[in-house]
CSV table of C-alpha atoms and ligand atoms in Angstrom, one decimal:
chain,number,residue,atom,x,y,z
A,1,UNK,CA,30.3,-22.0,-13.7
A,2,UNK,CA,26.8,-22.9,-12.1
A,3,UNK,CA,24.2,-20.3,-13.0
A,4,UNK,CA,22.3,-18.8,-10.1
A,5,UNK,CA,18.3,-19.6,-10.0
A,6,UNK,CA,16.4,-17.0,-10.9
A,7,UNK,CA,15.0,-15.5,-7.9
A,8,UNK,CA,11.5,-15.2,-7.7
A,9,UNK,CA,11.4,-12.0,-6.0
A,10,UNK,CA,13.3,-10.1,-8.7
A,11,UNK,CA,10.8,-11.7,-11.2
A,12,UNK,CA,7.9,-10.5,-9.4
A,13,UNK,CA,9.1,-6.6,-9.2
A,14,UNK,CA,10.2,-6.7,-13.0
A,15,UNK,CA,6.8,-8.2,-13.9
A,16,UNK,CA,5.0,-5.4,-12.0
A,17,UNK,CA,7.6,-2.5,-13.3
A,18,UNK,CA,7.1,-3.8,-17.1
A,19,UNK,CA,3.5,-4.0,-16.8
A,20,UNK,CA,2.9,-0.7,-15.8
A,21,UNK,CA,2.7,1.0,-18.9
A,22,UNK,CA,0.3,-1.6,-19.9
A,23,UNK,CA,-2.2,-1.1,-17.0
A,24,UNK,CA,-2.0,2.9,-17.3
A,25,UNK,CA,-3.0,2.8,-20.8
A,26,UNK,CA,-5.5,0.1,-20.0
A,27,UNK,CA,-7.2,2.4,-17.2
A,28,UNK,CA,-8.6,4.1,-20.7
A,29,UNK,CA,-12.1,2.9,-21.6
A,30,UNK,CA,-12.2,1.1,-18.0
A,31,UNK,CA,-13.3,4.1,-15.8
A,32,UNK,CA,-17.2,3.0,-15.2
A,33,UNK,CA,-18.3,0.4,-12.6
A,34,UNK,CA,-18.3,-3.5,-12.9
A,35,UNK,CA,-21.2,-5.2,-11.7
A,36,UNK,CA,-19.0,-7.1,-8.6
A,37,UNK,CA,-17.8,-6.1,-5.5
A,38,UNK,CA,-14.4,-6.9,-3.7
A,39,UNK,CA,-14.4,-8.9,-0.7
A,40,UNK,CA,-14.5,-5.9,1.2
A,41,UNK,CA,-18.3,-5.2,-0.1
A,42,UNK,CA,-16.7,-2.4,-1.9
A,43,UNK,CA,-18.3,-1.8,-6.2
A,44,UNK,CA,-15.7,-2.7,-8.4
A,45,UNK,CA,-14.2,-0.1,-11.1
A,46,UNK,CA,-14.1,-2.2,-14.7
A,47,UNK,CA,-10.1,-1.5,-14.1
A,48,UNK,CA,-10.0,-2.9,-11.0
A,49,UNK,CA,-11.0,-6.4,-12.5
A,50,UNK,CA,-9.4,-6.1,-15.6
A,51,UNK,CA,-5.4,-4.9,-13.5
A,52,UNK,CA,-6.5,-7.6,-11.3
A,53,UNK,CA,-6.5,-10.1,-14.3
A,54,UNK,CA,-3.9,-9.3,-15.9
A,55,UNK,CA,-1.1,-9.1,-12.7
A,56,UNK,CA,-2.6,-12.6,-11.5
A,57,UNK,CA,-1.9,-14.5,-15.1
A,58,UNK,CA,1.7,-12.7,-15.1
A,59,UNK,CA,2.8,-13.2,-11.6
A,60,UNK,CA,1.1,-17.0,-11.0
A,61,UNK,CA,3.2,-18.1,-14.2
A,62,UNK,CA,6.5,-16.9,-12.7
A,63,UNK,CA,8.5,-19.9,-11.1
A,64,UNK,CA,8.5,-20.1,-7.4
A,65,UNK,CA,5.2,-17.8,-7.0
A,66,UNK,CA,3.1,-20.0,-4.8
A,67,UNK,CA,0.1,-18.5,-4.7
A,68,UNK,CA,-1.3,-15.1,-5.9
A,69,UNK,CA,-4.3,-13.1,-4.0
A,70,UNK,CA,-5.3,-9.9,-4.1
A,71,UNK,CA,-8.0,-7.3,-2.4
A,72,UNK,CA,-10.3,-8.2,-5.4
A,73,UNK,CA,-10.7,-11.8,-5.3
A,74,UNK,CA,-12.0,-13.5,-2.1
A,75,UNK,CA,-9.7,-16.8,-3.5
A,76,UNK,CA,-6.1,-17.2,-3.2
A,77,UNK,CA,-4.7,-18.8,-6.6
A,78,UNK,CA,-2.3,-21.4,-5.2
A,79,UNK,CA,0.2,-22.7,-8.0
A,80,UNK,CA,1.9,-25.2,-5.6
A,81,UNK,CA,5.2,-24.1,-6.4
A,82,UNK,CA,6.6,-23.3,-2.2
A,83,UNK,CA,9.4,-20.1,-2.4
A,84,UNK,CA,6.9,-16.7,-2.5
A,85,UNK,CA,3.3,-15.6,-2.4
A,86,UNK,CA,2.5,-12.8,-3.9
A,87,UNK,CA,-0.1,-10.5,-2.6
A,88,UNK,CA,-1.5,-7.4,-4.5
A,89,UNK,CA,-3.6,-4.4,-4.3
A,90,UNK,CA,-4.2,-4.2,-8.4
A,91,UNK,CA,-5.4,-0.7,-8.2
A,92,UNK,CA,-5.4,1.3,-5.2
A,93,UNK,CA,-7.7,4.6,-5.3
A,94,UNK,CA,-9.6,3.3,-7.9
A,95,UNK,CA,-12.5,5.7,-6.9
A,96,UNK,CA,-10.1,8.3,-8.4
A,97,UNK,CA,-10.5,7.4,-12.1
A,98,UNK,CA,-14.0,9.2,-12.3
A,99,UNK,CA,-11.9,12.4,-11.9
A,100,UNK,CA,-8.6,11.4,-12.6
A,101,UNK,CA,-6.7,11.7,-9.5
A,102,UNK,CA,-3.6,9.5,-8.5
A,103,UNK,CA,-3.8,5.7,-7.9
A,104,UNK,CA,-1.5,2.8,-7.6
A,105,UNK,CA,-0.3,-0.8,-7.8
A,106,UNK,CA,0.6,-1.8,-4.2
A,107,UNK,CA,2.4,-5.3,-4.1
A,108,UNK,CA,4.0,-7.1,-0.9
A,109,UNK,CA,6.1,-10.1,-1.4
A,110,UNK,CA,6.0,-13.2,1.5
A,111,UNK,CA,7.6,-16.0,1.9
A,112,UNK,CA,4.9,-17.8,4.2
A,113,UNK,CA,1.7,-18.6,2.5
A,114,UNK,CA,-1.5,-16.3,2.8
A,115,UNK,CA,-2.1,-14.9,4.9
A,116,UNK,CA,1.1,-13.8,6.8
A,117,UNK,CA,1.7,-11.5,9.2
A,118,UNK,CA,4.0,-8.3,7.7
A,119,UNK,CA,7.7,-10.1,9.6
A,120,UNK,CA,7.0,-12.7,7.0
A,121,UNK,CA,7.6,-9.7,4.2
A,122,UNK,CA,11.2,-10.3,2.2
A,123,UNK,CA,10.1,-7.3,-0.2
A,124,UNK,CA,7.4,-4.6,-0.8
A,125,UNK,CA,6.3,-2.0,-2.6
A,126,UNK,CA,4.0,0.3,-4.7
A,127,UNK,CA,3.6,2.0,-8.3
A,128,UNK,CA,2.5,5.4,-9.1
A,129,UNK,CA,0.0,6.5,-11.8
A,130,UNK,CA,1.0,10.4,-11.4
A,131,UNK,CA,1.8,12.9,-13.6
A,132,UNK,CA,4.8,10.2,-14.3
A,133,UNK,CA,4.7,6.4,-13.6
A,134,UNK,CA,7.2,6.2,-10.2
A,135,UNK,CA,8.0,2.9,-8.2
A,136,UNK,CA,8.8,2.7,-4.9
A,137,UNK,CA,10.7,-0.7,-3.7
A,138,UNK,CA,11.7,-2.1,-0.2
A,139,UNK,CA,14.0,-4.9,0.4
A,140,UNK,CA,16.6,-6.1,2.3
A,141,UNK,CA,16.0,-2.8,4.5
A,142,UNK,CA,16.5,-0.3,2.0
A,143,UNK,CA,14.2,1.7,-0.5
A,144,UNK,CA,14.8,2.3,-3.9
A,145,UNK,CA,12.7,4.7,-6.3
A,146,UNK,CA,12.5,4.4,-9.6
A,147,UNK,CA,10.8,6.3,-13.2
A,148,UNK,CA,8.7,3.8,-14.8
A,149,UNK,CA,8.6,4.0,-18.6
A,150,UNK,CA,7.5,2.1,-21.6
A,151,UNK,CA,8.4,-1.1,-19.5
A,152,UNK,CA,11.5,0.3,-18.2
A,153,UNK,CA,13.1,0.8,-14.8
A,154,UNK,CA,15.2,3.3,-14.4
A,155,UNK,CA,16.5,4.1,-10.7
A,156,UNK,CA,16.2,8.0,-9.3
A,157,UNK,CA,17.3,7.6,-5.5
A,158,UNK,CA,18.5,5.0,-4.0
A,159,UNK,CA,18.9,4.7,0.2
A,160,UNK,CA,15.5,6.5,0.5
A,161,UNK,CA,14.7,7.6,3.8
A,162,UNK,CA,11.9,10.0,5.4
A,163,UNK,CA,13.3,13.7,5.9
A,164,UNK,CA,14.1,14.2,9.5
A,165,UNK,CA,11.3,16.9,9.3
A,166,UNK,CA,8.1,16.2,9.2
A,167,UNK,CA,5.4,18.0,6.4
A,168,UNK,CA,2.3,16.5,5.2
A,169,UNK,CA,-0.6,14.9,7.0
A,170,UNK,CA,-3.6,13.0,5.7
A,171,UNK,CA,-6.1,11.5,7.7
A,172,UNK,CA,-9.0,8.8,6.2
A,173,UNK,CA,-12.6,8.6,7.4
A,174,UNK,CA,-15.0,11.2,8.6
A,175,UNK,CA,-14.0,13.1,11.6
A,176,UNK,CA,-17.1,12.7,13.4
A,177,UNK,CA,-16.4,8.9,13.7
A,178,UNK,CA,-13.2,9.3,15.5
A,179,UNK,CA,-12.0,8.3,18.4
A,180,UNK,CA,-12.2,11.5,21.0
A,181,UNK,CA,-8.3,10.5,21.5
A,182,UNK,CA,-7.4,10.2,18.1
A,183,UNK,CA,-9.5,13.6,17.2
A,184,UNK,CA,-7.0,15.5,20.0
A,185,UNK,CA,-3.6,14.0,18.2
A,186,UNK,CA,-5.3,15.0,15.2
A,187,UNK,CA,-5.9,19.0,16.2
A,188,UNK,CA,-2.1,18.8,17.9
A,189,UNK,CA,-0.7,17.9,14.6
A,190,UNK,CA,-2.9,20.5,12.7
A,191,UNK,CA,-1.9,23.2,15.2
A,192,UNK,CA,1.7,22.8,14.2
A,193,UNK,CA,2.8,25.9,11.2
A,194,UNK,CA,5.1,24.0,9.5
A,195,UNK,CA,2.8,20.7,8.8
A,196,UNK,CA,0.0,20.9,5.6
A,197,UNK,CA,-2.6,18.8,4.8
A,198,UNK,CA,-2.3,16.6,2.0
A,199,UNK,CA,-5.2,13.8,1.7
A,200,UNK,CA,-5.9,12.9,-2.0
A,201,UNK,CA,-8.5,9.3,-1.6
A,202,UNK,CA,-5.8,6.9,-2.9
A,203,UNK,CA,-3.8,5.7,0.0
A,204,UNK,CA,-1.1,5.2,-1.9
A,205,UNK,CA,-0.7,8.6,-2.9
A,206,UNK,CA,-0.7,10.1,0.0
A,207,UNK,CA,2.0,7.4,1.7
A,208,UNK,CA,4.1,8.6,-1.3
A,209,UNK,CA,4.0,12.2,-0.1
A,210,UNK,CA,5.1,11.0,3.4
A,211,UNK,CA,7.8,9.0,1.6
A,212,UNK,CA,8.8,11.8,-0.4
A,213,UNK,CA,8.4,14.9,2.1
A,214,UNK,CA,7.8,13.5,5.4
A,215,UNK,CA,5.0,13.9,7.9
A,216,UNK,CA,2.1,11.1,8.6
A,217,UNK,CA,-1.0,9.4,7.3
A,218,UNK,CA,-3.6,7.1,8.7
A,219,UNK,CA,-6.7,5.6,8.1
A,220,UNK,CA,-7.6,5.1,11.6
A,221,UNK,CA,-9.9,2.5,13.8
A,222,UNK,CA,-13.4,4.1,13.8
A,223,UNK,CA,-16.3,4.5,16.4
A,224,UNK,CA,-18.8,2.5,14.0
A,225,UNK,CA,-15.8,0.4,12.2
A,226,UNK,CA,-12.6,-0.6,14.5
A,227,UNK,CA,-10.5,-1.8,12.2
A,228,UNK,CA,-10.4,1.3,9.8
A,229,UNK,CA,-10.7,0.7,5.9
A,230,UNK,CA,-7.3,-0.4,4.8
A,231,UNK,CA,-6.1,-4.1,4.2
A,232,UNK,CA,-3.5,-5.6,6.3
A,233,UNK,CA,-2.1,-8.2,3.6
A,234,UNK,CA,-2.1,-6.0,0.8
A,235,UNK,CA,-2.3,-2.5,1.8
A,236,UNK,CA,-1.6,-1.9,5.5
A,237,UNK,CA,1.8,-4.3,5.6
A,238,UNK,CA,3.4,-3.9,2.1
A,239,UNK,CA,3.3,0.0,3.3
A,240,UNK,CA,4.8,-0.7,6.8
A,241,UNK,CA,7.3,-2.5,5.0
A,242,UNK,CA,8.7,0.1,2.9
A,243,UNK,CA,8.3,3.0,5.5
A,244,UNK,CA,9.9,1.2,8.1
A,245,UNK,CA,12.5,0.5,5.5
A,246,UNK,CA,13.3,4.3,4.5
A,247,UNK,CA,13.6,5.1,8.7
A,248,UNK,CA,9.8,5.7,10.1
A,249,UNK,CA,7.2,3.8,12.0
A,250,UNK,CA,3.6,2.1,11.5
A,251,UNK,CA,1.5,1.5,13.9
A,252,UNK,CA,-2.0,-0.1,14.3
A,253,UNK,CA,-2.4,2.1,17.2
A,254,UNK,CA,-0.1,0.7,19.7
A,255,UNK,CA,2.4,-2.0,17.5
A,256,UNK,CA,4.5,-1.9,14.2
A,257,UNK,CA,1.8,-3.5,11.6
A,258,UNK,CA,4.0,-5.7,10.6
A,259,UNK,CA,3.3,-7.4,14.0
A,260,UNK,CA,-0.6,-8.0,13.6
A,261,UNK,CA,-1.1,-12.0,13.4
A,262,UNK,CA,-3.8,-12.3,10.4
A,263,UNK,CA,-7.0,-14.4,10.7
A,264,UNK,CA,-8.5,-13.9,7.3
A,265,UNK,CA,-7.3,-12.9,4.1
A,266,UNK,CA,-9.0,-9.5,4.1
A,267,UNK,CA,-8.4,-8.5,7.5
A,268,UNK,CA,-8.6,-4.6,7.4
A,269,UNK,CA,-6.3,-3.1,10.3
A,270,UNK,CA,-6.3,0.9,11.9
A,271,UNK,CA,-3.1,2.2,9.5
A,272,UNK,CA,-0.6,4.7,10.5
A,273,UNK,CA,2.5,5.1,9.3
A,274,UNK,CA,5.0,8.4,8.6
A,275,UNK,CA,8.3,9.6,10.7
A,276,UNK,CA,9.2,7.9,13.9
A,277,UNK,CA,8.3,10.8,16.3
A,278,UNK,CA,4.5,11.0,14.8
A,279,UNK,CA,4.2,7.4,15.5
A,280,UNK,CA,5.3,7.6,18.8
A,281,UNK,CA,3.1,10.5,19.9
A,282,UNK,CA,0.6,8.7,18.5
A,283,UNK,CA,1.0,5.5,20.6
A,284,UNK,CA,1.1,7.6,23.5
A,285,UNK,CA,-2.2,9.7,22.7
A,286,UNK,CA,-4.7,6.6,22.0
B,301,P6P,P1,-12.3,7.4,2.0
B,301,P6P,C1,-9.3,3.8,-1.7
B,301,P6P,O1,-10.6,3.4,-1.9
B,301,P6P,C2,-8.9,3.5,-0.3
B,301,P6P,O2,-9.0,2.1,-0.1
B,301,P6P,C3,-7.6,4.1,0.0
B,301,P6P,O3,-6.7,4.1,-1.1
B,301,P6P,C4,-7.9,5.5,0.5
B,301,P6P,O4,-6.9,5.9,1.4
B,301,P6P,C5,-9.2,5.3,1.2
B,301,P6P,O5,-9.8,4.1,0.6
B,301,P6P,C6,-10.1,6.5,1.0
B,301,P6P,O6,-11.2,6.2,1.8
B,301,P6P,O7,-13.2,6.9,3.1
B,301,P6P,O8,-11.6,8.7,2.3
B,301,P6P,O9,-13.1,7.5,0.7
C-alpha cells in the first residue's frame, strides 16, 4: 500500500492550531513596544516580533512550504521547496494587549509564490485569543470552527455559514475621512433597529462576530489614505477567503478581494466583507 504524501496544507493548519497555546502564554511579559516598525510604518508590540519568530521557524521547516512572509517582515523567507507559501498575520490587534482586548493569528495558504492575488488561495484562516482560544478554517469551500486547547483541535461546527440575517457592524478609520458616499451607506446601515455596532480594534475580532452572528465590517479606502489600513496578502484575502467560503461577499469597493492583482507584498486594499446583501448595497452606494 503506497502511503499518501503528507500535504503541506494540513501541516501548516496543525502547526498554527498546536502553537497556539504557546503564543497566548507567550503574549505574557511581551505587552510593551519593540523598537522596529512593520513594513507598514506601524511600532511593533515585543509579541508581535517574537509570534512572528516563532510561526516563521515552524512553518519554513515544514516540507513543501516555499516561502514564509508575514505583515512584520519586509522579506519573504523563500525555502525553495515549490507546493505552498505561507503568508501570516502573527498577531492581528496587537494594539489590544495594552488593555487586553481580543487579537488573532490570521494565516492564508497559496499555492503561487508571493505575492498572489486571493484566487490563488487553496486554504485560509484565523485564531482567536478570546475568552477561549477558537479557530476558524476555510478550505475546499467550506468553514470549519474549532476550540483550541493545550495544542489540541477539537471541531465545534462544521459547514459554517453567515446567518441569513444580518446583526453587527464595525467600521475602521475616523468618520471624518470618509468618503461622503461611504458616510451615507454607513448612516443607512445604522438606521436599521435590528443591526448593533460591534467595532473592537482587532480586525479579526470583529470579522469573527460577522462570522458568528452576521452583519458587516470594513476598513474602508479613505479621503487622505485610498487604500484603507488592512493588508491584502495577509489580512484582506485570507478573510475574503473564509467569508466567501461560509456564504457572504468581500469587496474592495466594487470586486470580490480575492480579485485584486498584487504589486507589492504589503499592498493594503479598502476591506469589506459580511452577508451578501451588505456587500451588494455597498457596491451600489460607492
Ligand atoms: P484603527 C489592528 O492594528 C488593525 O490592523 C486591525 O486589526 C484593526 O481592524 C485596525 O487596525 C484598527 O485600526 O484605525 O481603528 O486603530
Amino acid at each position: 500500500m503506497t502511503v499518501a504524501d503528507p500535504d503541506p496544507v494540513d501541516d501548516v493548519v496543525a502547526t498554527i492550531a498546536r502553537s497556539a497555546a504557546e503564543i497566548r502564554q507567550g503574549l505574557v511579559g511581551r505587552r510593551g513596544k519593540a523598537d522596529e516598525e512593520n513594513p507598514s510604518g506601524e511600532t511593533q508590540a515585543e509579541a508581535d516580533v517574537w509570534a512572528d519568530e516563532l510561526l516563521a521557524n515552524r512553518l519554513s521547516s515544514i516540507d513543501g512550504v516555499g516561502e514564509y512572509a508575514s505583515e512584520e517582515r519586509s522579506e519573504i523567507i523563500d525555502t525553495g521547496d515549490e507546493r505552498v507559501y505561507v503568508a501570516v498575520d502573527p498577531l492581528d490587534g496587537s494594539s489590544n494587549l495594552k488593555s487586553n482586548n481580543t487579537m488573532g493569528t490570521v494565516f492564508g495558504i497559496y499555492d503561487e509564490p508571493l505575492p498572489a492575488p486571493g484566487s490563488a488561495l487553496v486554504a485560509s484562516g484565523w485564531v482567536l485569543y478570546g475568552p477561549i482560544t477558537t479557530m476558524a478554517y476555510a478550505r475546499d469551500g467550506s468553514v470549519t470552527k474549532y476550540e483550541l486547547t493545550s495544542g489540541e483541535r477539537t471541531v465545534v461546527e462544521e459547514d459554517v455559514t453567515l446567518p441569513d440575517d444580518p446583526l453587527v457592524y464595525g467600521f475602521g478609520g475616523r468618520v471624518p475621512h470618509w468618503h461622503d458616499d461611504f458616510r451615507e451607506y454607513v448612516r443607512e446601515i445604522e438606521s436599521n433597529p435590528d443591526h448593533k455596532l460591534r467595532y473592537g480594534g482587532a480586525m479579526i475580532g470583529d470579522v469573527n462576530q460577522v462570522l458568528t452572528y452576521g452583519g458587516i465590517f470594513a476598513y474602508p479606502a479613505l479621503k487622505d489614505d485610498l487604500r484603507g489600513k488592512l493588508r491584502l496578502q495577509f489580512e484582506g484575502n485570507p478573510i475574503a477567503y473564509l467569508i466567501e467560503a461560509a456564504g457572504g461577499r468581500s469587496s474592495d469597493g466594487s470586486q470580490s478581494i480575492l480579485e485584486v492583482e498584487p504589486t507589492d507584498l504589503h499592498d493594503r486594499v479598502p476591506l469589506h466583507v459580511g452577508n451578501t446583501e451588505l456587500i451588494d448595497r455597498l457596491e451600489d452606494a460607492l
